[in-house]
XYZ file of C-alpha atoms in Angstrom:
275
model
C -173.785 -157.165 -39.277
C -173.973 -155.677 -42.767
C -170.528 -154.113 -42.314
C -169.169 -157.494 -41.269
C -170.624 -159.183 -44.373
C -169.305 -156.387 -46.594
C -165.796 -156.763 -45.139
C -165.937 -160.529 -45.585
C -167.106 -160.135 -49.187
C -164.346 -157.606 -49.902
C -161.657 -159.908 -48.445
C -163.007 -162.830 -50.469
C -162.974 -160.715 -53.634
C -159.374 -159.595 -53.028
C -158.268 -163.194 -52.420
C -160.006 -164.358 -55.608
C -158.304 -161.622 -57.640
C -154.961 -162.577 -56.076
C -155.558 -166.258 -56.881
C -156.394 -165.444 -60.519
C -153.313 -163.235 -60.886
C -151.109 -165.942 -59.369
C -152.594 -168.762 -61.444
C -152.612 -166.868 -64.756
C -148.884 -167.407 -65.631
C -149.256 -171.142 -64.899
C -152.362 -171.290 -67.091
C -150.578 -169.500 -69.946
C -147.548 -171.799 -69.692
C -149.711 -174.930 -69.792
C -151.926 -173.979 -72.743
C -148.968 -172.740 -74.809
C -146.967 -175.879 -74.077
C -149.548 -177.775 -76.180
C -149.274 -175.439 -79.184
C -146.928 -175.303 -82.122
C -144.512 -172.394 -82.378
C -146.673 -170.794 -85.069
C -149.882 -171.087 -83.044
C -148.255 -169.564 -80.014
C -146.935 -166.538 -81.921
C -150.291 -166.112 -83.688
C -152.163 -165.809 -80.388
C -150.502 -166.319 -77.034
C -153.782 -166.279 -75.082
C -155.907 -168.494 -77.360
C -156.555 -172.132 -76.550
C -154.677 -174.655 -78.720
C -156.635 -175.960 -81.706
C -154.995 -179.342 -81.145
C -153.080 -180.768 -78.195
C -149.501 -181.357 -79.338
C -148.248 -183.907 -76.815
C -145.110 -184.333 -78.894
C -143.812 -181.147 -77.239
C -143.641 -183.035 -73.947
C -142.081 -186.066 -75.593
C -139.350 -183.946 -77.190
C -138.772 -182.012 -73.972
C -138.488 -185.301 -72.063
C -135.759 -186.602 -74.368
C -133.872 -183.377 -75.079
C -133.517 -182.472 -71.397
C -132.567 -186.078 -70.469
C -135.297 -185.680 -67.896
C -134.808 -188.902 -65.927
C -131.064 -188.373 -65.459
C -131.482 -184.666 -64.719
C -134.311 -185.335 -62.265
C -132.177 -187.957 -60.514
C -129.340 -185.438 -60.158
C -131.753 -182.862 -58.753
C -133.151 -185.422 -56.316
C -129.690 -186.475 -55.105
C -128.618 -182.882 -54.548
C -131.926 -181.956 -52.884
C -132.105 -184.895 -50.486
C -128.445 -184.747 -49.432
C -128.685 -180.986 -49.009
C -131.931 -181.134 -47.044
C -130.712 -184.002 -44.862
C -127.488 -182.169 -44.009
C -129.278 -178.891 -43.330
C -131.843 -180.537 -41.037
C -129.373 -182.584 -38.969
C -126.710 -179.879 -38.605
C -129.199 -177.082 -37.965
C -131.325 -179.038 -35.508
C -128.278 -179.950 -33.414
C -126.852 -176.425 -33.575
C -130.191 -174.710 -32.924
C -130.890 -176.989 -29.953
C -127.444 -176.497 -28.400
C -127.420 -172.727 -28.914
C -130.931 -172.411 -27.517
C -130.160 -174.423 -24.381
C -126.724 -172.862 -23.739
C -126.760 -169.548 -21.927
C -123.847 -167.138 -22.265
C -122.234 -164.479 -24.414
C -120.392 -166.974 -26.629
C -123.600 -168.808 -27.511
C -125.346 -165.514 -28.233
C -122.460 -164.312 -30.395
C -122.415 -167.525 -32.450
C -126.170 -167.346 -32.958
C -125.856 -163.693 -33.987
C -123.250 -164.630 -36.603
C -125.585 -167.229 -38.103
C -128.459 -164.756 -38.222
C -126.245 -161.960 -39.598
C -125.026 -164.220 -42.409
C -128.599 -164.328 -43.712
C -128.162 -160.681 -44.737
C -125.147 -161.390 -46.953
C -126.239 -161.485 -50.636
C -125.138 -164.544 -52.583
C -123.641 -162.453 -55.382
C -121.074 -160.991 -52.977
C -119.659 -164.455 -52.178
C -120.201 -166.008 -55.606
C -116.640 -165.619 -56.932
C -114.824 -166.622 -53.691
C -117.165 -169.608 -53.342
C -116.400 -170.753 -56.888
C -112.646 -170.479 -56.295
C -112.884 -172.345 -52.992
C -114.930 -175.124 -54.594
C -112.297 -175.463 -57.316
C -109.453 -175.566 -54.767
C -111.276 -178.251 -52.755
C -111.992 -180.274 -55.928
C -115.758 -180.260 -55.389
C -116.586 -178.201 -58.480
C -118.347 -180.334 -61.070
C -119.639 -182.844 -58.498
C -123.298 -183.249 -57.558
C -122.248 -184.304 -54.047
C -119.974 -181.287 -53.745
C -122.851 -179.038 -54.807
C -125.050 -180.626 -52.133
C -122.413 -179.808 -49.481
C -122.382 -176.181 -50.621
C -126.167 -176.039 -50.280
C -125.815 -177.318 -46.718
C -123.408 -174.516 -45.889
C -125.653 -171.881 -47.454
C -128.880 -173.203 -45.919
C -128.034 -173.770 -42.260
C -128.315 -170.124 -41.170
C -132.060 -169.788 -41.752
C -132.714 -173.287 -40.402
C -130.744 -172.611 -37.205
C -132.742 -169.418 -36.687
C -136.040 -171.324 -36.965
C -134.921 -174.275 -34.829
C -133.508 -171.932 -32.178
C -136.882 -170.273 -31.683
C -138.832 -173.536 -31.805
C -136.670 -175.317 -29.201
C -137.479 -172.609 -26.661
C -141.100 -173.768 -26.663
C -140.094 -177.269 -25.489
C -140.063 -177.684 -21.672
C -136.656 -178.415 -20.153
C -138.300 -180.932 -17.823
C -138.448 -183.441 -20.691
C -134.672 -183.379 -21.011
C -134.153 -183.603 -17.276
C -136.423 -186.652 -17.104
C -134.528 -188.319 -19.959
C -131.191 -187.648 -18.255
C -132.495 -189.128 -15.021
C -133.368 -192.277 -17.014
C -129.744 -192.535 -18.155
C -129.833 -190.841 -21.562
C -126.805 -188.867 -22.641
C -127.106 -185.570 -24.523
C -127.271 -187.122 -28.006
C -129.813 -189.749 -26.914
C -131.920 -187.031 -25.304
C -131.881 -185.006 -28.489
C -132.649 -187.773 -30.971
C -135.166 -189.677 -28.796
C -136.972 -186.807 -27.074
C -136.320 -183.435 -28.703
C -135.986 -184.185 -32.418
C -139.410 -185.908 -32.755
C -140.991 -182.789 -31.199
C -139.333 -180.657 -33.891
C -141.348 -182.322 -36.665
C -143.481 -179.261 -37.614
C -140.506 -176.951 -38.092
C -138.457 -179.751 -39.681
C -141.119 -180.309 -42.349
C -141.275 -176.552 -42.970
C -137.509 -176.276 -43.391
C -137.402 -179.364 -45.630
C -140.111 -178.002 -47.950
C -138.656 -174.511 -48.206
C -135.165 -175.839 -48.863
C -136.481 -178.325 -51.423
C -138.174 -175.481 -53.318
C -134.957 -173.467 -53.149
C -132.557 -176.231 -54.199
C -134.822 -177.730 -56.886
C -135.503 -174.368 -58.548
C -132.012 -172.883 -58.157
C -130.246 -172.054 -61.399
C -127.228 -169.874 -60.627
C -125.316 -172.118 -58.212
C -125.565 -175.290 -60.376
C -124.552 -173.170 -63.383
C -121.404 -172.091 -61.526
C -120.524 -175.484 -60.049
C -121.558 -178.156 -62.565
C -119.430 -178.568 -65.673
C -120.487 -182.004 -66.987
C -123.802 -182.298 -68.849
C -124.365 -185.699 -67.218
C -124.393 -183.984 -63.809
C -126.811 -181.208 -64.790
C -129.888 -180.570 -62.686
C -133.338 -180.376 -64.242
C -133.264 -176.572 -64.361
C -129.861 -176.539 -66.062
C -130.968 -179.153 -68.600
C -134.016 -177.036 -69.428
C -131.726 -174.087 -70.040
C -130.021 -176.101 -72.800
C -133.187 -175.643 -74.893
C -132.374 -171.948 -75.237
C -130.297 -171.702 -78.397
C -128.396 -168.609 -79.513
C -130.425 -168.206 -82.694
C -133.335 -170.569 -82.180
C -135.784 -170.789 -79.286
C -138.731 -173.180 -79.504
C -140.889 -171.645 -76.810
C -143.548 -174.370 -76.962
C -140.864 -176.945 -76.215
C -139.346 -174.775 -73.474
C -142.724 -174.261 -71.808
C -143.393 -178.015 -71.919
C -140.034 -178.636 -70.225
C -140.793 -176.012 -67.577
C -144.175 -177.591 -66.855
C -142.512 -181.008 -66.409
C -139.895 -179.440 -64.142
C -142.541 -177.753 -61.989
C -144.738 -180.796 -61.379
C -142.722 -182.308 -58.457
C -142.475 -178.929 -56.716
C -146.188 -178.204 -57.096
C -147.183 -181.648 -55.790
C -144.888 -181.473 -52.761
C -145.914 -177.911 -51.948
C -149.626 -178.685 -52.307
C -149.343 -181.751 -50.052
C -147.301 -180.130 -47.279
C -148.255 -176.454 -47.563
C -150.177 -176.420 -44.268
C -146.934 -177.087 -42.377
C -145.104 -174.121 -43.888
C -146.906 -171.186 -42.271
C -147.425 -173.085 -39.011
C -143.767 -174.003 -38.736
C -142.472 -170.537 -39.625
C -144.869 -168.862 -37.186
C -143.977 -171.196 -34.318
C -140.251 -171.109 -35.011
C -140.029 -167.324 -35.369
C -142.464 -166.242 -32.644
C -141.940 -168.717 -29.800
C -139.036 -167.544 -27.752
């Protein structure tokens, strides 16, 4: 009994230390976002003597936050919607189709997850330019769909195997075709893994910097992360202003993750283990 309590106490202590280590950078960013540049350089760890809310006001205007946030939302929602629909259909079909061709196609999707983005960065940029999608928020969303379907298909493929085939057979006996069976019967049952994929892809697309930097050329089309990067000058960097902008940028991600975080581990575990 004592050994059990000691182990429980040790695990709790390790988790508390991990939580403090994880929260510390967020804490430092928040307290320094309320300081002046001089206060921050005088003592990075000290609490601000006065809360300078004007840092947030300046960051809001200089990053064109509303327009940039709208661009990020458009790209995120189109990208997530395309990834979910395409991957759910592909994962379902590949899971239910037996044969070497189906296995080979699924293997190609899984193998593409091992390809680093930097190895396809230049060809992707050239292809986007040739297809006239470079500089477009909608074109960027299409690229995210292409880059995100491999992981989603892998998760859907495993999750579909846990769904009894008898449900589909019953729907077909009632006169449903394959698409009706999928959207009326199967897709609602995929909700846990769908929420997981949507959250993970939202975190990825919202926080991505490199791909928007390569694809977007017009300031009016910049995402929130790209607009924040504009605060970094060659000879002048107002870190209090930058930290305020980063805090504003992080708020939607933190809220969404905190609200839906219970679905993430459940969905990944079910999608990767079942089948």
